[in-house]
Amino acid sequence: MSNLLGDNYRLMIFGQSHSPMIGGVIEGVPAGVAPDMDFIRAFMARRAPGGALSTARKEADIPEIVSGLNEWGRTCGAPLAFLIKNADHHSRDYADLRDVPRPGHADYTAAIKFGGENDIRGGGQFSGRLTAPLCFAGALAMQLLREKGVRVRARVYSVAGIPDAPLDMARPDLDAIHDGALPCVDPTAAARMAAAIEAARADGDSVGGVVECFATGVPAGLGDPMFDGVENRLARALFGIPAVRGVELGLGFEAANLRGSRHNDAFRMDGDRVVTDTNRHGGALGGITSGMPVVVRVAFKPTPSVALAQNSISLARHEDVPLRIHGRHDPCVVPRAVPVVEGVVACVVYDLMSGDR
Amino acid sequence: MSNLLGDNYRLMIFGQSHSPMIGGVIEGVPAGVAPDMDFIRAFMARRAPGGALSTARKEADIPEIVSGLNEWGRTCGAPLAFLIKNADHHSRDYADLRDVPRPGHADYTAAIKFGGENDIRGGGQFSGRLTAPLCFAGALAMQLLREKGVRVRARVYSVAGIPDAPLDMARPDLDAIHDGALPCVDPTAAARMAAAIEAARADGDSVGGVVECFATGVPAGLGDPMFDGVENRLARALFGIPAVRGVELGLGFEAANLRGSRHNDAFRMDGDRVVTDTNRHGGALGGITSGMPVVVRVAFKPTPSVALAQNSISLARHEDVPLRIHGRHDPCVVPRAVPVVEGVVACVVYDLMSGDR
Amino acid sequence: MSNLLGDNYRLMIFGQSHSPMIGGVIEGVPAGVAPDMDFIRAFMARRAPGGALSTARKEADIPEIVSGLNEWGRTCGAPLAFLIKNADHHSRDYADLRDVPRPGHADYTAAIKFGGENDIRGGGQFSGRLTAPLCFAGALAMQLLREKGVRVRARVYSVAGIPDAPLDMARPDLDAIHDGALPCVDPTAAARMAAAIEAARADGDSVGGVVECFATGVPAGLGDPMFDGVENRLARALFGIPAVRGVELGLGFEAANLRGSRHNDAFRMDGDRVVTDTNRHGGALGGITSGMPVVVRVAFKPTPSVALAQNSISLARHEDVPLRIHGRHDPCVVPRAVPVVEGVVACVVYDLMSGDR
Amino acid sequence: MSNLLGDNYRLMIFGQSHSPMIGGVIEGVPAGVAPDMDFIRAFMARRAPGGALSTARKEADIPEIVSGLNEWGRTCGAPLAFLIKNADHHSRDYADLRDVPRPGHADYTAAIKFGGENDIRGGGQFSGRLTAPLCFAGALAMQLLREKGVRVRARVYSVAGIPDAPLDMARPDLDAIHDGALPCVDPTAAARMAAAIEAARADGDSVGGVVECFATGVPAGLGDPMFDGVENRLARALFGIPAVRGVELGLGFEAANLRGSRHNDAFRMDGDRVVTDTNRHGGALGGITSGMPVVVRVAFKPTPSVALAQNSISLARHEDVPLRIHGRHDPCVVPRAVPVVEGVVACVVYDLMSGDR
C-alpha cells in the first residue's frame, strides 16, 4: 500500500517498466486550472531517456490526460488521471533475471515479497521509469506553485565525489544553475562530472552522486510538528525515488560536526520580514517552514546495473553463480534525477501549501 | 495533523514540555500481551534526564497505563493509553522567549504557524521531552520484536566529528557496544566525545553528532515499493525526533561517491539462506528488506539552546535584539537520543512486521 | 485500527468501561481557543448516567484536559488530550460473561477477534461509556461551530415505534424541541415513550428508537464526491456509536418508495440565496452540502442486556446454556444517545468546515 | 480527497461521464492472481446500460488492464490500473444545465464547490457511470472471495414500495434469487416492480427502491470496534454509490421498534460452530463479524432526472426558471444498482479479510 503520496495534493502512481502504460491519478488540483501541457512536456523531457549520458532506451513520454478536465480543458474537481505509453521495451533482455537477482537491485527482495510473481521486466515497478509520472505530477505542482511565487530548482551537487561550486543556501542564485545534461553552477565541475560518468561507462561501471534542491518563496508557517513536518514529508517522498540512500536538510550531516554557536542561524529584521543571513537550518525549524529557502540534499547510489561481472545466486538451484548484466542502463542516474527531485519537492511543497488554512 | 505514526502499530503522541501530562495512545498491539513494565521503565530511564552529560531537569518518567489492559493486565485489543506526569518544570524561565525567538528553535516558526498561541514553555510540543512517549512505544515494540527474534540497538556513531570505531554492517557485534552515557564500541572514542561535550558545556556552547542504529533478525520481504518502503518509513519517523537533520541507510551519502562495482553487495548462499558479505545497502533494496541488518544513521544538530550571546529579534517591536538563553539544556542531545532512535526504529520495524501477511 | 475519526478535526478515543480512565486526543483545534468547560461539562451531563430512564451507574464524568493548552488556557496547536476517570464500576458483575456471551452484544465477536483477551468488564471498549469522550469532542466542536453560525440539535424521533411530531426538514424549529430526558417536540409523545421505556424496564426488557439530528447554518459546498461526502462521513461516524443499526439522510428509506417528481426538491431564489422549500434531500446532494439543513436519522436497537432469560452457549464447554444477565443497564439507550448523536454530527460537520478552503 | 476506498484492498476511482476514459487503480491484490476477465466482463455487463428498463445510452464497457500484471498475466504486486473508454456520449444534451441546476442532482452543489468549473456533461464525476469501475473492482474482489468460500449476492428488495418476498437472513437461499433485469425471489413481485418502473417512465417520472445484499461464508472476528467496524466500512462505501439515501444492517430501522427480547439473536451450538437461528443483527456485533451472513440494505432515491416540468433557478440571472430535462435516463436506478451494491460489499469484505492476521 505504497503508491500514494500527499494529503491535499494527492498522487497515486501506477505502472511497471514494461506494462502497457504507466501513469497516475491526482486529487486536489483546484478546479479551473488549465494544465500547461507545453510546460509539462518540456519538464518531462528533461527526465526522459536519450541524453548523451543516459540509457539508449527511447520513449516519447507524451502524457495523455484522460479524466479530470471539463469541456474547456480546465480541471473540474474530479481526479486528474494521466497515461504514458510504454513503447520501446525489450522484455527479452530480462528473462534470466528471474533466477539470478542483480546485486543492488530489488530483484531479490521483490521475489521474496511477491512470491516470484514480481514483474522482472525492466525492473518492473522498481524501475526508474516510474519517475515519469512523478515528473508529470511535479510539473503540474510547479505550475500551481508559480502562481504563488514559489520556485523549485535542483542541481547536481556532486557526482562520484566531484562537487559543484557552492550555492548560498540563504539567497541562492538559482539562475546560476546551467541547463544541460548536468545542471551545475560551475561548468568546469560539470565537465569533470561528465568525464567521470563517461569513464565509468567505458569501464562497464557506474557512479553515484548527490542532488541538491531549493524551494524559494515558501512562506513561513507550513508543516506540522512531529511526524508531518516539512522534513518528514520531504524525506518520505524523496526516498520514493529509486536509488536514494540519504536525505538531509540544511547543513544535514555536516551539522553533526558543528557547535551550536556555529550552527544556529541568527534572526534579524529585513524591513518587516524576519530573515536569517545564513540558512544552515534549510528553511525548516521544528518541522515548520521559516520563510527561508527550503534546501534538501538527496544521495543517489551508483546505478546497480553494471556490465562488469558480479557474483549472485540462482534462486532455483540455491547455488552461487556469476552474473553478467546486459540491457541498457544509465551509467549514472543523477542527471535524470535532477528534474525528478524537483518534481517530488514541488509535490510536497504544493501539498503543504494547499493544506494551509 | 501530525502526531500519528504507523499503520498497524499505530502511535499517537500528545503533550508539551510543561503540560500537566504527556503520553500516547497505541493501537495494534496484539491482544494477550502483558507489557513488561520493568523493561519499559529501564528503557525509558536510558532517555530520562539526569546523566552527567545532560540537563539538570529531573523527571521520574514513570509511565502509567490507563487503558487497553484486561483484568489480567494483558492487552485486550482496545487502544493502550499511557500517561507520564510532568513534574519539574520551571515555566518562568521561558516567559521572555514569546517575544524573542531562539535561533535554531521552533519558537519563531511555531509563533507564525499558531498565531502566537504556541506553548513556549520549555519548547512546548517541540521539546525533546516528547521523546519520552516515543520511548514508551519503542520499548513495547522491542518487547514484541524480541519474540520474533529481532533486536534493535543503536550507538553513538560520532560526536562533534569524533567517530566511534567502525562496526561491520553485515554482521554487527551489537554486544560490543558499551552501555553508559555514550554507547560506543571504542571506549577511547567515547571518552573523547565526552570531553568534547564537556568542553562545549564549559564554553556555554553545544555539539551535535550522529546515531547509528541496527535492526538484526528482520526477515526479508518487508516494506512496500515507492512511498512506503522501509527507507521512507524510517525517514519519516526519524525526522520526527527533534534536532534531526539527516537520515541515511547503508552507506548513505558515501554511496554517492562510489562506483557501482564497489557499492553493490554480491549475493551468495549461506546454507539455504541468501546473504551478502557486505551490507552497503543497509538491509533494504527497493524499499523492501533483504534479510540483512537494517542500518540507519541519523544526524543530530548541536543543541540550539546555547548560553553564548546570540542575535535575534523582537517579534513585538520588529527590531533586532541580543539574546541570552537561560534555563537547563543538554549540551549534546546525542547521548539521550540513542534510545530514542532505537525506539523509533523498533516502532517502524514492528509496524512493518505486524502488517505482513 | 479503528478509534480515529476525522481528517482535519481528528479524534482518537481510548478506554474501556472499567479501565482506570477513558479519554481522547484531538488534533486540529485552531490555536487560541479557550475550551468552554462549562458548556462542555453541561453537554456531557446530558449523556451521563443517572437520569430517571437510565442505568443506576453513577459517574461524575468530569473531563480533565492534560495537554494542548498554553499558559493562558487556550489551545496552542499541540494535540488536546483529555481524561475522564472511571469511578463506579462493579467489575465482579461481569465475570461469568467470559464464558457465556450475551446475545446481541459484542462479547462473542470480541472473544473471537481478540482470542479471549477482550476486556469483558462492563462491555470493555464496546461499552456505551466510550460515548463520553465522543461527547467531549462533540461539545468542543459545537463551541467552534457556534462561532460559524452552525447549530446542531437532535431529538428523539421515535421510541418503540412511538413517533414524535414531525419537524419541517427545510426550516426546523429547533427551539420546539423540549429539554428533558426525552427531547421531543410533542410532550405527549415524550410521555408515551417514557411509559414504553418504563414498561419495558418493568418487564426486564428494553426498547429501541430513532434519533433525528439537524445541523443548520451549514454552508453549501462542503463534502467530497464519492467516498468522502457528507453522507459517507456521517454514516461512518454514526455507526461508531454502540447499538446503531441504520443511518439515513433526508427522507432516507422512505425516498425509495416515492417517484422522482415527488422526491426532488425544487430550487428557488430567496433574495440572492438558492433554497428549496422542502428538504427531502437532507441537505446533501452528491456528497456535497446544499446549504439546507443537514438532516440525519439514526436507528438504535433495543439494549441487548435484558433481564429476561435468554439462550446462549458456553464457550468453554461448547454447549448450549441458559443466561440471565445481572448488572445495571439502560432499558433504552435513546435518551442518552441524543447528545451523542449531536456530538458526532458536530465533529463531522466541523471536520468538514475546517477542511474547506 | 474522496475517491479512495479501502485499507488493504485499496481502490482509487477516476473519470467523469464524458471524460475520454474512466477507470481505477487497485492496490493490495495478492501477487500471482490471474484476473478472471470473463467473469469480470460478465459481472460488468449486469451493470451496463442497455436493458429494457434502463437508459438508451450504449457502452461496451470493456475494461483494459494497463498495469499490475507480469508476463504471465498474473498480478505482480504493482498497482493494477484499468481503463474503460467512454464512447457514446451526447455532450450537447447538457449544455443548458450549467445555468439551471437539476433538482435532486449535484449540479448546484458541485457548481458551488468547484466554482462553476465542475464537469456538467452527463453529470460529470457524479454520474452513475462511475459505478462501472466500482464493478470492476468488485468483480475482482468477488473472484478473490470465492477462493475463501465467501459469496456476495444482492437482490431487489423493493421498488416503489413493492416488496420482494422475504429471505431468511440467517440462512438465505441465494439461489432463489432469479437472474434478470430485476433480480428478485418472487417473479410476481419482479413483474409488478417492472410495471411500476414502466408506468413511471411512461409518465416521464421515475421511482426508487431498496437493494438488499448478503455476504455468506464470512468468518467471525473481522472488523474493528468504533469507527472501522463492518458497519462503518459498509456504510461509508455504500453511500459512495450515487442516489443512496440510507444504509442499514440486519433489521436496521425496524430494530428500533422492537423490544430487546424480540431483537436479540440467541446463540446456540451447531456442532462446534456458534450460530444463531435468527440473524436480526445482520452478521455484525460491535463492528465485528459474527460468522452469520452479513446483511445490508441500501435505499436508492428515485432518479432525479425526470422528464416532467420542474422548478429551478438560473445561476447566472439569479431568478426562478422552469426546467425540462432532456437526455437519456434510467427511470429507476435499482436494477443496475444490484451488481454495484454486490461489488461494493465485495470490496469491503475482501478488504477486511485481507487485513486480518
mmCIF file of N, CA and C in Angstrom, chain C residues 142-198:
data_model
loop_
_atom_site.group_PDB
_atom_site.id
_atom_site.type_symbol
_atom_site.label_atom_id
_atom_site.label_comp_id
_atom_site.label_asym_id
_atom_site.label_seq_id
_atom_site.Cartn_x
_atom_site.Cartn_y
_atom_site.Cartn_z
ATOM 1 N N MET C 142 -18.942 21.775 18.812
ATOM 2 C CA MET C 142 -20.113 22.659 18.824
ATOM 3 C C MET C 142 -19.739 24.078 19.197
ATOM 4 N N GLN C 143 -18.854 24.195 20.188
ATOM 5 C CA GLN C 143 -18.374 25.525 20.558
ATOM 6 C C GLN C 143 -17.753 26.211 19.344
ATOM 7 N N LEU C 144 -16.959 25.450 18.579
ATOM 8 C CA LEU C 144 -16.286 26.015 17.413
ATOM 9 C C LEU C 144 -17.282 26.316 16.296
ATOM 10 N N LEU C 145 -18.313 25.479 16.186
ATOM 11 C CA LEU C 145 -19.319 25.675 15.143
ATOM 12 C C LEU C 145 -20.201 26.887 15.444
ATOM 13 N N ARG C 146 -20.453 27.102 16.718
ATOM 14 C CA ARG C 146 -21.282 28.241 17.133
ATOM 15 C C ARG C 146 -20.771 29.528 16.521
ATOM 16 N N GLU C 147 -19.451 29.678 16.544
ATOM 17 C CA GLU C 147 -18.848 30.916 16.009
ATOM 18 C C GLU C 147 -19.030 31.018 14.500
ATOM 19 N N LYS C 148 -19.303 29.894 13.872
ATOM 20 C CA LYS C 148 -19.502 29.912 12.429
ATOM 21 C C LYS C 148 -20.985 29.904 12.073
ATOM 22 N N GLY C 149 -21.814 30.052 13.085
ATOM 23 C CA GLY C 149 -23.239 30.143 12.829
ATOM 24 C C GLY C 149 -23.920 28.806 12.580
ATOM 25 N N VAL C 150 -23.253 27.739 12.943
ATOM 26 C CA VAL C 150 -23.846 26.416 12.745
ATOM 27 C C VAL C 150 -24.417 25.911 14.069
ATOM 28 N N ARG C 151 -25.607 25.375 14.001
ATOM 29 C CA ARG C 151 -26.239 24.823 15.194
ATOM 30 C C ARG C 151 -26.562 23.355 14.934
ATOM 31 N N VAL C 152 -26.262 22.504 15.907
ATOM 32 C CA VAL C 152 -26.541 21.067 15.792
ATOM 33 C C VAL C 152 -27.475 20.676 16.923
ATOM 34 N N ARG C 153 -28.581 20.066 16.562
ATOM 35 C CA ARG C 153 -29.575 19.724 17.593
ATOM 36 C C ARG C 153 -30.279 18.448 17.177
ATOM 37 N N ALA C 154 -30.433 17.527 18.116
ATOM 38 C CA ALA C 154 -31.105 16.260 17.835
ATOM 39 C C ALA C 154 -32.332 16.108 18.743
ATOM 40 N N ARG C 155 -33.139 15.170 18.364
ATOM 41 C CA ARG C 155 -34.311 14.877 19.189
ATOM 42 C C ARG C 155 -34.634 13.391 19.048
ATOM 43 N N VAL C 156 -35.445 12.927 19.971
ATOM 44 C CA VAL C 156 -35.946 11.556 19.873
ATOM 45 C C VAL C 156 -37.037 11.551 18.803
ATOM 46 N N TYR C 157 -36.768 10.817 17.750
ATOM 47 C CA TYR C 157 -37.709 10.762 16.630
ATOM 48 C C TYR C 157 -38.792 9.715 16.907
ATOM 49 N N SER C 158 -38.350 8.622 17.540
ATOM 50 C CA SER C 158 -39.320 7.592 17.940
ATOM 51 C C SER C 158 -38.684 6.697 18.983
ATOM 52 N N VAL C 159 -39.534 6.117 19.820
ATOM 53 C CA VAL C 159 -39.105 5.058 20.744
ATOM 54 C C VAL C 159 -40.131 3.948 20.647
ATOM 55 N N ALA C 160 -39.666 2.740 20.472
ATOM 56 C CA ALA C 160 -40.583 1.599 20.410
ATOM 57 C C ALA C 160 -41.705 1.825 19.400
ATOM 58 N N GLY C 161 -41.379 2.533 18.335
ATOM 59 C CA GLY C 161 -42.386 2.773 17.310
ATOM 60 C C GLY C 161 -43.286 3.960 17.579
ATOM 61 N N ILE C 162 -43.150 4.575 18.732
ATOM 62 C CA ILE C 162 -43.966 5.755 19.059
ATOM 63 C C ILE C 162 -43.269 6.994 18.497
ATOM 64 N N PRO C 163 -43.896 7.676 17.542
ATOM 65 C CA PRO C 163 -43.198 8.800 16.903
ATOM 66 C C PRO C 163 -43.429 10.116 17.631
ATOM 67 N N ASP C 164 -42.422 10.954 17.563
ATOM 68 C CA ASP C 164 -42.610 12.352 17.947
ATOM 69 C C ASP C 164 -43.360 13.046 16.804
ATOM 70 N N ALA C 165 -43.815 14.227 17.047
ATOM 71 C CA ALA C 165 -44.462 15.019 15.989
ATOM 72 C C ALA C 165 -43.437 15.369 14.917
ATOM 73 N N PRO C 166 -43.881 15.581 13.693
ATOM 74 C CA PRO C 166 -42.915 15.891 12.627
ATOM 75 C C PRO C 166 -42.303 17.279 12.810
ATOM 76 N N LEU C 167 -41.090 17.410 12.266
ATOM 77 C CA LEU C 167 -40.419 18.709 12.191
ATOM 78 C C LEU C 167 -40.132 18.987 10.728
ATOM 79 N N ASP C 168 -40.365 20.203 10.310
ATOM 80 C CA ASP C 168 -40.084 20.607 8.933
ATOM 81 C C ASP C 168 -38.581 20.464 8.670
ATOM 82 N N MET C 169 -38.184 19.616 7.717
ATOM 83 C CA MET C 169 -36.760 19.412 7.482
ATOM 84 C C MET C 169 -36.110 20.627 6.826
ATOM 85 N N ALA C 170 -36.913 21.437 6.123
ATOM 86 C CA ALA C 170 -36.333 22.591 5.440
ATOM 87 C C ALA C 170 -36.092 23.755 6.409
ATOM 88 N N ARG C 171 -37.034 23.954 7.307
ATOM 89 C CA ARG C 171 -36.910 25.063 8.267
ATOM 90 C C ARG C 171 -37.331 24.562 9.646
ATOM 91 N N PRO C 172 -36.504 23.699 10.235
ATOM 92 C CA PRO C 172 -36.897 23.078 11.503
ATOM 93 C C PRO C 172 -36.877 24.094 12.643
ATOM 94 N N ASP C 173 -37.908 24.032 13.451
ATOM 95 C CA ASP C 173 -37.951 24.893 14.647
ATOM 96 C C ASP C 173 -37.257 24.142 15.778
ATOM 97 N N LEU C 174 -35.934 24.302 15.845
ATOM 98 C CA LEU C 174 -35.173 23.503 16.809
ATOM 99 C C LEU C 174 -35.498 23.887 18.246
ATOM 100 N N ASP C 175 -35.974 25.114 18.442
ATOM 101 C CA ASP C 175 -36.333 25.520 19.795
ATOM 102 C C ASP C 175 -37.613 24.845 20.265
ATOM 103 N N ALA C 176 -38.319 24.227 19.335
ATOM 104 C CA ALA C 176 -39.525 23.491 19.741
ATOM 105 C C ALA C 176 -39.182 22.157 20.397
ATOM 106 N N ILE C 177 -37.924 21.773 20.314
ATOM 107 C CA ILE C 177 -37.511 20.524 20.968
ATOM 108 C C ILE C 177 -37.347 20.801 22.457
ATOM 109 N N HIS C 178 -38.131 20.096 23.256
ATOM 110 C CA HIS C 178 -38.073 20.290 24.704
ATOM 111 C C HIS C 178 -36.818 19.661 25.274
ATOM 112 N N ASP C 179 -36.251 20.283 26.285
ATOM 113 C CA ASP C 179 -35.189 19.617 27.026
ATOM 114 C C ASP C 179 -35.818 18.530 27.893
ATOM 115 N N GLY C 180 -34.982 17.784 28.533
ATOM 116 C CA GLY C 180 -35.502 16.752 29.417
ATOM 117 C C GLY C 180 -34.997 15.396 29.003
ATOM 118 N N ALA C 181 -35.456 14.387 29.709
ATOM 119 C CA ALA C 181 -34.938 13.046 29.490
ATOM 120 C C ALA C 181 -35.188 12.584 28.061
ATOM 121 N N LEU C 182 -36.315 12.965 27.500
ATOM 122 C CA LEU C 182 -36.657 12.568 26.130
ATOM 123 C C LEU C 182 -36.928 13.811 25.302
ATOM 124 N N PRO C 183 -35.870 14.353 24.710
ATOM 125 C CA PRO C 183 -36.063 15.608 23.958
ATOM 126 C C PRO C 183 -36.942 15.376 22.736
ATOM 127 N N CYS C 184 -38.170 15.876 22.801
ATOM 128 C CA CYS C 184 -39.147 15.717 21.722
ATOM 129 C C CYS C 184 -39.795 17.072 21.463
ATOM 130 N N VAL C 185 -40.524 17.126 20.363
ATOM 131 C CA VAL C 185 -41.336 18.301 20.079
ATOM 132 C C VAL C 185 -42.672 18.206 20.798
ATOM 133 N N ASP C 186 -43.194 17.016 20.832
ATOM 134 C CA ASP C 186 -44.538 16.800 21.377
ATOM 135 C C ASP C 186 -44.432 16.163 22.760
ATOM 136 N N PRO C 187 -44.778 16.918 23.815
ATOM 137 C CA PRO C 187 -44.636 16.367 25.173
ATOM 138 C C PRO C 187 -45.478 15.117 25.385
ATOM 139 N N THR C 188 -46.585 15.026 24.693
ATOM 140 C CA THR C 188 -47.425 13.830 24.828
ATOM 141 C C THR C 188 -46.698 12.617 24.283
ATOM 142 N N ALA C 189 -46.073 12.811 23.140
ATOM 143 C CA ALA C 189 -45.301 11.706 22.580
ATOM 144 C C ALA C 189 -44.186 11.302 23.539
ATOM 145 N N ALA C 190 -43.517 12.316 24.106
ATOM 146 C CA ALA C 190 -42.429 12.024 25.041
ATOM 147 C C ALA C 190 -42.946 11.222 26.227
ATOM 148 N N ALA C 191 -44.110 11.587 26.691
ATOM 149 C CA ALA C 191 -44.676 10.868 27.830
ATOM 150 C C ALA C 191 -45.002 9.417 27.460
ATOM 151 N N ARG C 192 -45.535 9.239 26.265
ATOM 152 C CA ARG C 192 -45.844 7.867 25.832
ATOM 153 C C ARG C 192 -44.565 7.048 25.671
ATOM 154 N N MET C 193 -43.532 7.684 25.134
ATOM 155 C CA MET C 193 -42.253 6.992 25.011
ATOM 156 C C MET C 193 -41.719 6.593 26.392
ATOM 157 N N ALA C 194 -41.763 7.545 27.329
ATOM 158 C CA ALA C 194 -41.271 7.261 28.674
ATOM 159 C C ALA C 194 -42.020 6.089 29.276
ATOM 160 N N ALA C 195 -43.315 6.058 29.026
ATOM 161 C CA ALA C 195 -44.120 4.950 29.558
ATOM 162 C C ALA C 195 -43.700 3.630 28.928
ATOM 163 N N ALA C 196 -43.395 3.668 27.643
ATOM 164 C CA ALA C 196 -42.965 2.434 26.969
ATOM 165 C C ALA C 196 -41.637 1.949 27.528
ATOM 166 N N ILE C 197 -40.757 2.911 27.816
ATOM 167 C CA ILE C 197 -39.460 2.533 28.387
ATOM 168 C C ILE C 197 -39.653 1.942 29.770
ATOM 169 N N GLU C 198 -40.492 2.599 30.568
ATOM 170 C CA GLU C 198 -40.730 2.096 31.924
ATOM 171 C C GLU C 198 -41.388 0.719 31.894
#
